[in-house]
Short mmCIF file of C-alpha atoms in Angstrom, two decimals:
data_model
loop_
_atom_site.label_atom_id
_atom_site.label_comp_id
_atom_site.label_asym_id
_atom_site.label_seq_id
_atom_site.Cartn_x
_atom_site.Cartn_y
_atom_site.Cartn_z
CA MET A 1 0.07 0.19 0.17
CA SER A 2 1.38 3.45 -1.07
CA ILE A 3 2.06 6.20 1.55
CA PHE A 4 1.23 9.75 0.15
CA LYS A 5 2.77 12.86 1.81
CA ALA A 6 3.07 16.41 0.53
CA LEU A 7 5.12 19.51 1.44
CA ILE A 8 3.98 23.18 0.51
CA GLU A 9 6.70 25.73 0.58
CA LYS A 10 4.99 29.11 0.88
CA ASN A 11 5.78 31.99 -1.15
CA THR A 12 8.60 30.39 -2.68
CA TYR A 13 9.63 30.26 -6.53
CA ARG A 14 12.00 28.28 -8.46
CA ASP A 15 12.64 28.02 -12.24
CA SER A 16 10.67 25.10 -13.71
CA VAL A 17 13.71 23.58 -15.22
CA LEU A 18 15.08 23.28 -11.92
CA LEU A 19 11.69 21.76 -10.52
CA MET A 20 11.74 19.23 -13.35
CA ARG A 21 15.21 18.25 -12.58
CA ILE A 22 14.25 17.91 -8.79
CA SER A 23 11.42 15.68 -9.35
CA THR A 24 13.36 13.11 -11.68
CA LYS A 25 15.96 13.33 -8.90
CA LEU A 26 13.56 12.26 -6.45
CA ARG A 27 11.82 9.59 -8.29
CA GLU A 28 15.35 8.02 -8.49
CA LEU A 29 15.18 7.37 -4.80
CA PRO A 30 14.72 3.94 -3.02
CA GLY A 31 10.96 3.05 -2.50
CA ILE A 32 9.51 6.03 -4.46
CA ASP A 33 6.56 5.50 -6.83
CA LYS A 34 5.59 8.92 -7.89
CA CYS A 35 7.04 12.53 -7.28
CA GLU A 36 6.11 15.92 -8.56
CA VAL A 37 7.77 19.25 -7.66
CA MET A 38 5.77 22.03 -9.10
CA VAL A 39 4.19 25.57 -8.60
CA GLY A 40 0.67 25.39 -7.10
CA THR A 41 -1.20 26.61 -10.01
CA VAL A 42 -4.77 25.49 -10.89
CA GLN A 43 -3.20 23.57 -14.03
CA ASN A 44 -0.65 22.18 -12.20
CA LYS A 45 -2.97 20.95 -9.41
CA LYS A 46 -5.27 19.38 -12.28
CA PHE A 47 -2.09 17.36 -13.43
CA LEU A 48 -1.46 16.30 -9.74
CA GLU A 49 -5.14 15.13 -9.54
CA ARG A 50 -4.60 13.06 -12.82
CA GLY A 51 -1.73 11.47 -11.49
CA GLY A 52 -3.13 10.51 -8.05
CA LEU A 53 -0.99 12.99 -6.26
CA LEU A 54 -3.73 15.83 -5.34
CA PHE A 55 -3.96 15.41 -1.41
CA ASP A 56 -6.09 17.56 0.77
CA GLU A 57 -3.37 19.31 2.28
CA ILE A 58 -2.23 20.49 -1.34
CA THR A 59 -5.58 21.92 -2.47
CA GLU A 60 -4.87 25.11 -0.37
CA ALA A 61 -1.36 26.02 -2.39
CA GLY A 62 -1.58 29.00 -4.47
CA PRO A 63 0.53 30.00 -7.69
CA SER A 64 3.08 31.57 -5.22
CA ASP A 65 3.82 28.51 -3.45
CA LEU A 66 5.84 25.20 -4.28
CA ILE A 67 4.43 21.66 -3.87
CA ILE A 68 6.58 18.67 -3.52
CA ALA A 69 4.14 15.60 -3.60
CA ILE A 70 5.18 12.20 -3.16
CA SER A 71 4.08 8.53 -2.89
CA GLY A 72 6.25 5.48 -1.98
CA ASP A 73 6.41 2.32 -0.39
CA SER A 74 6.93 3.42 3.36
CA ILE A 75 6.89 6.39 5.35
CA GLU A 76 10.68 6.53 5.77
CA SER A 77 11.35 6.43 2.13
CA VAL A 78 8.72 9.09 1.66
CA GLU A 79 10.00 11.30 4.47
CA HIS A 80 13.36 10.87 3.01
CA ALA A 81 12.69 12.17 -0.09
CA LEU A 82 10.41 15.20 1.22
CA LYS A 83 13.74 16.04 3.19
CA LYS A 84 15.77 15.66 0.10
CA GLY A 85 13.63 17.67 -1.80
CA LYS A 86 13.62 20.46 0.54
CA GLU A 87 17.35 20.19 0.68
CA LEU A 88 17.59 20.72 -3.42
CA LEU A 89 15.29 23.67 -3.19
CA SER A 90 17.70 25.32 -0.86
CA LYS A 91 20.73 24.52 -2.34
CA PRO A 92 20.29 23.66 -6.20
CA GLU A 93 23.93 23.47 -6.57
CA LEU A 94 24.03 20.25 -5.36
CA LEU A 95 21.85 19.14 -8.15
CA LEU A 96 23.49 21.03 -10.79
CA GLY A 97 26.90 19.83 -9.99
CA ILE A 98 28.26 23.63 -9.35
CA GLU A 99 30.10 25.06 -6.65
CA THR A 100 29.03 28.33 -5.07
CA ASN A 101 29.66 30.81 -1.91
CA HIS A 102 26.70 32.62 -2.83
CA GLN A 103 28.77 35.97 -3.05
CA HIS A 104 26.33 37.44 -5.66
CA VAL A 105 22.81 36.49 -4.44
CA PHE A 106 20.50 39.79 -4.51
CA LYS A 107 16.91 40.38 -3.49
CA SER A 108 15.88 42.50 -6.57
CA ILE A 109 17.02 43.66 -9.83
CA SER A 110 17.66 47.19 -8.92
CA GLU A 111 19.87 45.87 -6.00
CA ALA A 112 21.95 43.38 -8.39
CA LYS A 113 22.50 46.67 -10.76
CA GLU A 114 23.70 48.71 -7.97
CA LYS A 115 26.21 46.08 -7.22
CA MET A 116 27.11 45.48 -10.72
CA PRO A 117 26.71 48.81 -12.58
CA LYS A 118 28.37 47.49 -15.72
CA ALA A 119 25.58 45.16 -16.20
CA ASN A 120 23.64 45.36 -19.40
CA LEU A 121 21.58 42.24 -19.68
CA ALA A 122 19.17 40.65 -17.21
CA ILE A 123 17.53 36.98 -17.83
CA ILE A 124 14.11 36.54 -16.32
CA SER A 125 12.81 33.17 -15.53
CA ILE A 126 9.53 33.61 -13.28
CA PRO A 127 5.89 32.79 -13.66
CA GLY A 128 4.34 34.55 -16.49
CA ILE A 129 1.99 36.55 -14.83
CA PHE A 130 4.73 38.52 -13.06
CA VAL A 131 7.08 38.94 -16.07
CA LYS A 132 5.90 42.51 -16.95
CA ARG A 133 6.36 44.17 -13.54
CA GLU A 134 9.92 42.70 -13.26
CA ALA A 135 10.67 43.37 -16.99
CA MET A 136 9.63 46.90 -16.61
CA LYS A 137 11.77 47.37 -13.60
CA ALA A 138 14.97 46.16 -15.52
CA LEU A 139 14.21 48.13 -18.72
CA LYS A 140 14.21 51.18 -16.65
CA LEU A 141 17.44 50.40 -15.32
CA GLY A 142 18.73 50.38 -18.88
CA LEU A 143 18.83 46.60 -19.03
CA ASN A 144 18.36 44.48 -22.17
CA LEU A 145 16.35 41.27 -21.39
CA LEU A 146 16.28 37.73 -21.96
CA ILE A 147 12.97 36.28 -21.05
CA PHE A 148 13.13 32.67 -20.61
CA SER A 149 9.41 32.64 -19.03
CA ASP A 150 6.49 31.38 -20.97
CA ASN A 151 2.46 31.93 -20.71
CA VAL A 152 3.20 35.80 -20.60
CA PRO A 153 0.06 37.43 -21.98
CA LEU A 154 0.68 38.88 -25.61
CA GLU A 155 -0.58 42.66 -24.31
CA ASP A 156 2.15 42.33 -21.66
CA GLU A 157 5.00 41.19 -24.29
CA LEU A 158 3.68 43.87 -26.50
CA GLU A 159 3.83 46.51 -23.99
CA ILE A 160 7.42 45.43 -22.69
CA LYS A 161 8.79 45.36 -26.35
CA LYS A 162 7.33 48.85 -27.12
CA PHE A 163 8.88 50.35 -24.04
CA ALA A 164 12.11 48.70 -24.84
CA LYS A 165 12.09 49.90 -28.43
CA GLU A 166 11.77 53.41 -26.90
CA LYS A 167 14.47 53.09 -24.57
CA GLU A 168 16.64 51.47 -27.65
CA LEU A 169 17.31 48.28 -25.60
CA LEU A 170 16.58 44.52 -26.73
CA VAL A 171 14.19 41.98 -25.59
CA MET A 172 14.79 38.45 -26.27
CA GLY A 173 11.59 36.35 -25.71
CA PRO A 174 9.37 35.71 -23.69
CA ASP A 175 9.67 32.10 -24.17
CA CYS A 176 13.35 32.51 -25.67
CA GLY A 177 15.38 29.55 -24.95
CA THR A 178 18.47 29.92 -26.69
CA ALA A 179 20.78 33.04 -27.29
CA ILE A 180 24.57 33.79 -27.43
CA ILE A 181 25.87 37.12 -26.93
CA ASN A 182 29.23 38.31 -27.17
CA GLY A 183 30.46 34.55 -27.12
CA LYS A 184 28.37 33.82 -23.77
CA SER A 185 25.83 30.95 -24.38
CA LEU A 186 22.42 31.96 -22.62
CA ALA A 187 19.78 29.29 -21.66
CA PHE A 188 19.92 26.22 -23.94
CA ALA A 189 22.86 27.04 -26.28
CA ASN A 190 25.94 25.64 -27.82
CA LYS A 191 29.55 26.45 -27.43
CA ILE A 192 30.47 28.22 -30.68
CA ARG A 193 33.49 30.25 -31.68
CA GLN A 194 33.27 33.35 -32.27
CA GLY A 195 33.11 35.10 -35.92
CA GLY A 196 31.42 37.02 -38.50
CA ILE A 197 27.87 35.70 -39.04
CA GLY A 198 25.04 37.03 -37.01
CA ILE A 199 21.87 34.98 -36.34
CA VAL A 200 18.42 36.25 -35.50
CA GLY A 201 15.89 33.45 -34.71
CA ALA A 202 12.47 32.73 -33.47
CA ALA A 203 13.39 28.76 -33.35
CA GLY A 204 15.52 27.60 -30.36
CA THR A 205 17.03 24.54 -31.85
CA GLY A 206 16.95 26.44 -35.21
CA ILE A 207 19.40 28.79 -33.96
CA GLN A 208 21.50 25.89 -32.51
CA GLU A 209 21.44 23.93 -35.64
CA VAL A 210 22.54 26.83 -37.70
CA ALA A 211 24.93 27.94 -35.27
CA SER A 212 26.58 24.52 -34.91
CA ILE A 213 27.00 23.74 -38.29
CA VAL A 214 28.73 27.30 -38.74
CA HIS A 215 31.10 26.20 -36.11
CA ASN A 216 31.56 22.63 -37.50
CA LEU A 217 32.61 24.31 -40.80
CA GLY A 218 35.09 26.16 -39.11
CA LYS A 219 33.42 29.60 -38.78
CA GLY A 220 32.05 31.33 -36.14
CA ILE A 221 29.05 33.71 -35.10
CA SER A 222 29.17 37.26 -33.49
CA HIS A 223 25.70 36.93 -31.68
CA ALA A 224 22.55 34.75 -31.70
CA ILE A 225 19.64 36.74 -30.94
CA GLY A 226 16.51 34.76 -29.91
CA THR A 227 13.32 36.70 -30.53
CA GLY A 228 10.64 34.55 -28.72
CA SER A 229 8.36 32.34 -30.20
CA ASN A 230 5.44 35.00 -30.72
CA ASP A 231 7.52 37.59 -32.04
CA VAL A 232 6.79 37.18 -35.44
CA ARG A 233 3.07 36.87 -35.05
CA LEU A 234 0.55 39.67 -34.57
CA PRO A 235 -0.13 41.80 -32.57
CA ILE A 236 3.97 41.77 -31.58
CA GLY A 237 4.59 42.24 -35.39
CA GLY A 238 8.41 41.23 -35.27
CA ILE A 239 9.80 44.08 -32.73
CA THR A 240 12.41 41.94 -31.69
CA MET A 241 13.43 40.10 -35.00
CA ILE A 242 13.52 43.78 -36.76
CA GLU A 243 15.62 45.52 -33.92
CA GLY A 244 17.65 42.30 -33.88
CA ILE A 245 18.47 42.74 -37.50
CA ARG A 246 19.27 46.38 -36.93
CA GLU A 247 21.57 45.67 -33.94
CA LEU A 248 23.45 43.06 -36.23
CA GLU A 249 23.85 45.55 -39.06
CA ASN A 250 25.35 48.25 -36.83
CA ASP A 251 27.67 45.49 -35.16
CA PRO A 252 31.08 45.77 -36.53
CA LEU A 253 32.09 41.97 -36.04
CA THR A 254 28.76 40.92 -37.81
CA LYS A 255 29.24 40.64 -41.81
CA VAL A 256 26.78 38.32 -42.80
CA ILE A 257 23.13 37.94 -41.11
CA ALA A 258 21.33 34.78 -40.85
CA ILE A 259 17.59 34.69 -40.11
CA VAL A 260 15.68 31.46 -39.00
CA SER A 261 11.92 31.42 -38.17
CA LYS A 262 8.62 29.79 -38.29
CA PRO A 263 6.53 31.82 -40.97
CA PRO A 264 5.65 35.41 -39.73
CA ASP A 265 1.90 36.56 -40.19
CA GLU A 266 1.65 38.21 -43.27
CA GLU A 267 1.64 41.97 -41.88
CA THR A 268 4.89 41.06 -39.94
CA LEU A 269 6.82 39.73 -42.93
CA ASP A 270 6.10 42.96 -44.84
CA SER A 271 7.78 44.72 -42.07
CA ILE A 272 10.49 42.08 -41.97
CA VAL A 273 11.07 42.39 -45.67
CA ARG A 274 11.23 46.30 -45.76
CA MET A 275 14.00 46.05 -43.07
CA LEU A 276 15.97 43.49 -45.09
CA LYS A 277 15.75 45.36 -48.26
CA SER A 278 17.14 48.42 -46.53
CA CYS A 279 19.71 46.40 -44.61
CA LYS A 280 23.36 47.28 -45.74
CA LYS A 281 24.84 43.74 -44.97
CA PRO A 282 24.18 40.51 -46.82
CA THR A 283 21.39 38.52 -45.35
CA ILE A 284 20.03 34.80 -45.77
CA VAL A 285 16.46 33.81 -44.74
CA ASN A 286 14.82 30.53 -43.75
CA PHE A 287 11.23 30.68 -42.71
CA LEU A 288 10.42 27.25 -42.16
CA GLY A 289 7.57 26.35 -44.56
CA GLY A 290 6.74 30.10 -45.44
CA ASN A 291 6.29 31.63 -48.88
CA LYS A 292 9.66 31.84 -50.15
CA ASP A 293 8.50 33.63 -53.61
CA ILE A 294 7.70 36.88 -51.58
CA LEU A 295 11.52 36.75 -50.44
CA GLU A 296 12.99 35.99 -53.63
CA GLU A 297 10.64 38.70 -55.59
CA ASN A 298 12.52 41.00 -53.32
CA ARG A 299 15.82 39.49 -53.85
CA ILE A 300 16.40 38.48 -50.55
CA ASN A 301 18.54 35.27 -50.59
CA TYR A 302 16.51 32.11 -49.46
CA ALA A 303 17.62 29.03 -48.04
CA ASN A 304 15.38 25.95 -47.95
CA THR A 305 16.79 23.74 -45.06
CA LEU A 306 18.73 24.93 -41.76
CA GLU A 307 21.87 23.35 -43.24
CA GLU A 308 21.63 25.35 -46.61
CA LEU A 309 21.10 28.37 -44.27
CA ALA A 310 24.37 27.86 -42.39
CA LEU A 311 26.23 26.89 -45.88
CA LYS A 312 24.72 29.62 -47.51
CA SER A 313 25.85 32.14 -44.38
CA VAL A 314 29.51 30.68 -44.53
CA ARG A 315 30.08 30.93 -48.40
CA CYS A 316 28.88 34.46 -48.31
CA LEU A 317 31.26 35.57 -45.43
CA CYS A 318 34.19 33.65 -47.52
CA GLY A 319 33.19 35.38 -50.59
CA GLY A 320 32.16 32.68 -52.85
CA ASP A 321 32.16 28.65 -52.88
CA VAL A 322 33.49 27.10 -50.11
CA GLU A 323 34.63 23.30 -49.74
CA ALA A 324 32.25 22.36 -46.94
CA ASN A 325 32.75 18.66 -45.57
CA LEU A 326 30.37 18.35 -42.84
CA PHE A 327 31.21 14.68 -42.77
CA ALA A 328 34.62 14.98 -41.24
CA GLY A 329 35.97 11.63 -42.53
CA ASP A 330 33.81 9.71 -40.26
CA PHE A 331 31.25 8.73 -42.97
CA LYS A 332 31.78 9.35 -46.69
CA GLU A 333 29.39 11.17 -48.65
CA ASP A 334 29.74 8.65 -51.34
CA ASP A 335 28.79 5.84 -49.09
CA LEU A 336 25.20 7.05 -48.75
CA ILE A 337 23.67 5.15 -51.62
CA GLY A 338 25.42 2.25 -50.90
CA THR A 339 24.27 2.44 -47.26
CA ALA A 340 20.98 3.21 -48.37
CA ASN A 341 20.33 0.16 -50.60
CA SER A 342 21.91 -2.09 -47.89
CA GLU A 343 19.30 -0.84 -45.36
CA LYS A 344 16.35 -1.02 -47.78
CA ASN A 345 17.33 -5.00 -48.47
CA LYS A 346 17.16 -5.64 -44.74
CA PHE A 347 13.49 -4.49 -44.45
CA SER A 348 10.51 -7.10 -44.32
CA LYS A 349 7.75 -6.47 -46.98
CA ASN A 350 5.51 -4.80 -44.60
CA GLN A 351 8.18 -2.18 -43.18
CA ARG A 352 7.56 0.90 -44.88
CA TYR A 353 7.26 3.84 -42.30
CA ILE A 354 9.50 6.58 -40.82
CA ARG A 355 8.80 7.22 -36.93
CA GLY A 356 10.55 10.43 -36.02
CA LEU A 357 10.65 11.16 -32.45
CA TYR A 358 12.20 14.75 -31.64
CA THR A 359 13.48 16.60 -28.58
CA GLY A 360 14.02 19.50 -31.01
CA GLY A 361 10.40 21.48 -32.14
CA THR A 362 12.02 23.34 -35.06
CA LEU A 363 13.98 20.29 -36.07
CA ALA A 364 10.76 18.32 -35.96
CA ILE A 365 9.06 20.99 -38.22
CA GLU A 366 12.12 20.73 -40.67
CA ALA A 367 11.78 16.75 -40.68
CA CYS A 368 8.15 17.37 -41.82
CA LEU A 369 8.70 19.99 -44.42
CA LEU A 370 11.18 17.88 -46.01
CA LEU A 371 9.19 14.47 -45.91
CA ARG A 372 5.81 16.39 -47.24
CA GLU A 373 8.05 17.39 -50.40
CA TYR A 374 7.38 13.40 -51.31
CA THR A 375 4.54 12.24 -49.75
CA ASN A 376 1.40 13.50 -48.11
CA ASN A 377 1.17 10.43 -45.97
CA ILE A 378 2.66 12.27 -42.88
CA PHE A 379 1.10 12.29 -39.18
CA SER A 380 2.28 14.62 -36.58
CA ASN A 381 1.29 16.62 -33.39
CA ILE A 382 2.77 19.57 -35.13
CA PRO A 383 -0.05 21.64 -36.77
CA LEU A 384 1.44 22.10 -39.85
CA LYS A 385 -0.05 22.10 -43.63
CA GLY A 386 0.58 18.72 -45.53
CA CYS A 387 0.45 16.83 -42.30
CA SER A 388 -2.50 14.91 -40.75
CA PRO A 389 -3.04 15.27 -37.00
CA LEU A 390 -2.75 12.04 -35.07
CA ASN A 391 -6.20 10.72 -33.28
CA ASN A 392 -3.97 9.77 -30.29
CA ASN A 393 -0.52 11.52 -30.36
CA TYR A 394 0.67 8.39 -28.14
CA VAL A 395 0.00 5.92 -30.77
CA SER A 396 1.76 6.46 -34.35
CA LYS A 397 0.26 6.21 -38.15
CA ASN A 398 2.04 5.60 -41.05
CA ASN A 399 4.97 8.19 -41.52
CA THR A 400 4.98 9.89 -38.16
CA ILE A 401 6.92 12.83 -36.91
CA LEU A 402 6.58 13.95 -33.13
CA ASP A 403 7.95 17.04 -31.23
CA MET A 404 8.31 15.30 -28.02
CA GLY A 405 8.96 18.62 -26.37
CA ALA A 406 5.19 19.59 -26.83
CA ASP A 407 3.07 20.39 -24.12
CA GLU A 408 0.93 17.16 -24.36
CA PHE A 409 4.36 15.25 -23.58
CA THR A 410 5.96 17.53 -20.98
CA ILE A 411 2.94 18.94 -18.88
CA GLY A 412 4.82 17.80 -15.13
CA LYS A 413 7.58 16.02 -17.01
CA PRO A 414 10.99 17.41 -17.95
CA HIS A 415 11.57 18.43 -21.68
CA PRO A 416 13.14 15.43 -23.42
CA MET A 417 16.50 17.76 -24.05
CA LEU A 418 16.70 17.76 -20.07
CA GLU A 419 15.96 13.93 -19.70
CA PRO A 420 16.00 12.08 -22.84
CA GLU A 421 15.01 8.86 -21.01
CA MET A 422 11.20 10.07 -21.68
CA ARG A 423 11.72 8.89 -25.48
CA LYS A 424 12.63 5.38 -24.11
CA ASP A 425 9.29 3.87 -23.92
CA ARG A 426 8.33 5.51 -27.23
CA ILE A 427 11.45 3.83 -28.81
CA ILE A 428 10.26 0.37 -27.82
CA GLN A 429 6.67 0.79 -28.85
CA GLU A 430 7.87 2.04 -32.40
CA ALA A 431 10.22 -0.98 -32.80
CA ARG A 432 7.46 -3.38 -31.66
CA ASP A 433 5.39 -2.19 -34.72
CA ARG A 434 5.95 -4.50 -37.70
CA SER A 435 5.42 -1.41 -39.99
CA THR A 436 8.21 0.60 -38.68
CA ALA A 437 11.43 0.62 -41.17
CA VAL A 438 13.08 3.76 -39.74
CA ILE A 439 13.30 5.41 -36.06
CA LEU A 440 14.64 9.01 -36.67
CA LEU A 441 16.35 10.63 -33.89
CA ASP A 442 17.68 14.20 -33.04
CA PHE A 443 20.31 14.42 -30.30
CA VAL A 444 20.59 18.05 -29.11
CA LEU A 445 23.76 19.26 -26.96
CA GLY A 446 24.63 22.31 -25.16
CA TYR A 447 24.47 24.16 -22.01
CA GLY A 448 21.71 23.35 -19.65
CA ILE A 449 21.17 20.13 -21.60
CA HIS A 450 21.41 16.54 -20.37
CA PRO A 451 25.08 15.73 -19.77
CA ASP A 452 24.91 12.68 -21.94
CA PRO A 453 21.98 12.63 -24.18
CA VAL A 454 22.95 9.51 -26.56
CA GLY A 455 24.12 7.34 -23.45
CA ALA A 456 20.83 7.77 -21.66
CA VAL A 457 19.16 5.86 -24.47
CA LEU A 458 21.86 3.60 -25.78
CA THR A 459 20.66 0.64 -23.88
CA VAL A 460 16.82 1.10 -25.06
CA LEU A 461 18.13 1.61 -28.94
CA SER A 462 19.96 -1.70 -28.64
CA GLU A 463 16.96 -3.25 -27.19
CA ALA A 464 15.06 -2.14 -29.84
CA ARG A 465 17.38 -3.73 -32.77
CA ARG A 466 16.89 -6.92 -30.69
CA ILE A 467 13.01 -6.88 -30.59
CA ALA A 468 13.01 -6.27 -34.43
CA LYS A 469 15.70 -9.08 -34.89
CA GLU A 470 13.80 -11.66 -32.70
CA ASP A 471 10.90 -10.89 -35.11
CA ASN A 472 13.01 -11.41 -38.36
CA ARG A 473 12.84 -7.53 -38.94
CA HIS A 474 15.45 -4.65 -39.25
CA ILE A 475 15.03 -1.50 -37.89
CA ALA A 476 17.24 1.56 -39.23
CA ILE A 477 18.04 4.17 -36.47
CA VAL A 478 18.89 7.37 -38.42
CA THR A 479 20.19 10.15 -36.23
CA SER A 480 21.88 13.60 -36.33
CA VAL A 481 23.95 15.31 -33.39
CA CYS A 482 23.33 18.91 -32.99
CA GLY A 483 25.96 20.43 -31.19
CA THR A 484 29.94 20.92 -31.42
CA ASP A 485 33.03 19.21 -29.97
CA GLU A 486 33.27 22.31 -27.20
CA ASP A 487 29.80 21.47 -25.80
CA PRO A 488 29.85 19.75 -22.61
CA GLN A 489 29.04 16.54 -24.05
CA ASN A 490 31.46 16.62 -26.71
CA ARG A 491 29.80 15.81 -30.26
CA SER A 492 32.43 13.57 -31.46
CA GLU A 493 31.97 11.29 -28.45
CA GLN A 494 28.26 11.36 -28.91
CA ILE A 495 28.41 10.26 -32.44
CA ARG A 496 31.07 7.73 -31.54
CA LYS A 497 28.77 5.91 -29.14
CA LEU A 498 25.71 5.89 -31.74
CA ARG A 499 28.01 4.51 -34.53
CA ASP A 500 29.04 1.64 -32.01
CA ILE A 501 25.64 0.31 -31.77
CA GLY A 502 25.03 0.44 -35.55
CA ALA A 503 23.28 3.79 -35.42
CA ILE A 504 23.63 5.68 -38.99
CA VAL A 505 24.70 9.34 -37.84
CA LEU A 506 24.40 12.02 -40.54
CA PRO A 507 25.84 15.50 -40.02
CA THR A 508 22.85 17.54 -39.77
CA ASN A 509 19.02 17.02 -39.17
CA ALA A 510 18.16 17.71 -43.15
CA GLN A 511 20.75 15.05 -44.25
CA ALA A 512 19.38 12.55 -41.60
CA VAL A 513 15.71 13.18 -42.75
CA LYS A 514 16.66 12.93 -46.67
CA PHE A 515 18.43 9.49 -45.75
CA ALA A 516 15.40 8.27 -44.21
CA ARG A 517 13.24 9.56 -46.58
CA SER A 518 15.51 7.58 -49.45
CA ILE A 519 14.84 4.24 -48.04
CA CYS A 520 11.24 4.57 -47.16
CA ILE A 521 9.57 6.86 -49.35
CA ASN A 522 10.08 6.37 -53.22
#
């Protein structure tokens, strides 16, 4: 019989990423069945209720309170987990593996600015309803902003960005997960050398993919400015994207500007096009799935994929054609046709479908776009023209591409870039489906991300191959690794681990999708 217990920390806030990591850590303790550490919002309490963790003592918790809800096999194990959870909330460095003497802990933005007068940027990661208040304080102090928080009301975002524009300051976000400023990686970003290519993006893993490819080609970036997911939508109208382009145009280190985004609204696109036409520096654009005709009519250089955006930017920087060997000698480009034919010959007659299980939302969108060029038989949880919605996102159908970082998979759970283990069950599920031919995976590296994303799923990938083999089938595991050798996880080491178990590793997401397409879709 399970023992249930909860702890309420009144008027306490911690970043959602930290709370997810604490939840995961506590679930690993002996005797613990379930555990959630989260803010006491109405939505979160509904989640706890569905999971059987909403006790009477929790119902009174409010959105300013933290909840630790645990069930286990004994009172001792539950109380130990509660004690450990409280310790990790007060000393997050124990979880994050860092040392700190808390010399620079401030109670307010104004106090921090007073003690650090040369600071010119603040990062905000608090509940969305409180963002406007703190953002306005920071802007009045002359600070540029990266707002990591999501669920910020659109009217608040618009007011924040209009005020920032008046102050000639830049607001990255809300919902900005990636940026690199002056060589410093912010939020989820890779370690990229500095160089002459500037990036503006309304697509977090899109920025990461482009920046990593640039680095792996031997070049570097000046800055990567994240705009937040709503910036190119109305009523925001691309304020940060346009201001970001202007900042890079005036930046002496930036020689070429690369732009990556989901398609802007029509009115926003008109504003961006006007800005690009007047820009004095060369620009290359990838609006994922957008109408490239409008850009080409205005003589704006367009790239069809994230890889092409990086390649065109590097070639523009170098003044012409550049030998771009992304394969780095590990996997020869000439081998692709032979490898593809070999994989095809191993499939049974019923194996015909690709199952893409993505951690990066932008990479998943790119996969859908590349597949829909060849077939309309695509199902996805991504609302995209040419892709059909799944009746049940937990059951694949035909060619399926999933963004496993979407809300339906991550409510109350860590994002798969933080905890790759969440893909394990789905990998096995796809391996048991006799129609599965290819399991298509991305692995995203960088700061703030799982320390060994490939290592976390190696066992289950081998198990997937074993399941298929026992059924006289073969499953092709096709992957790409977004990152650099300078990242904490080391891209080359991650690739080595994948190849050691027989996975096919392509240099970019676009190439991985095209390879999978070549062996499944004629």
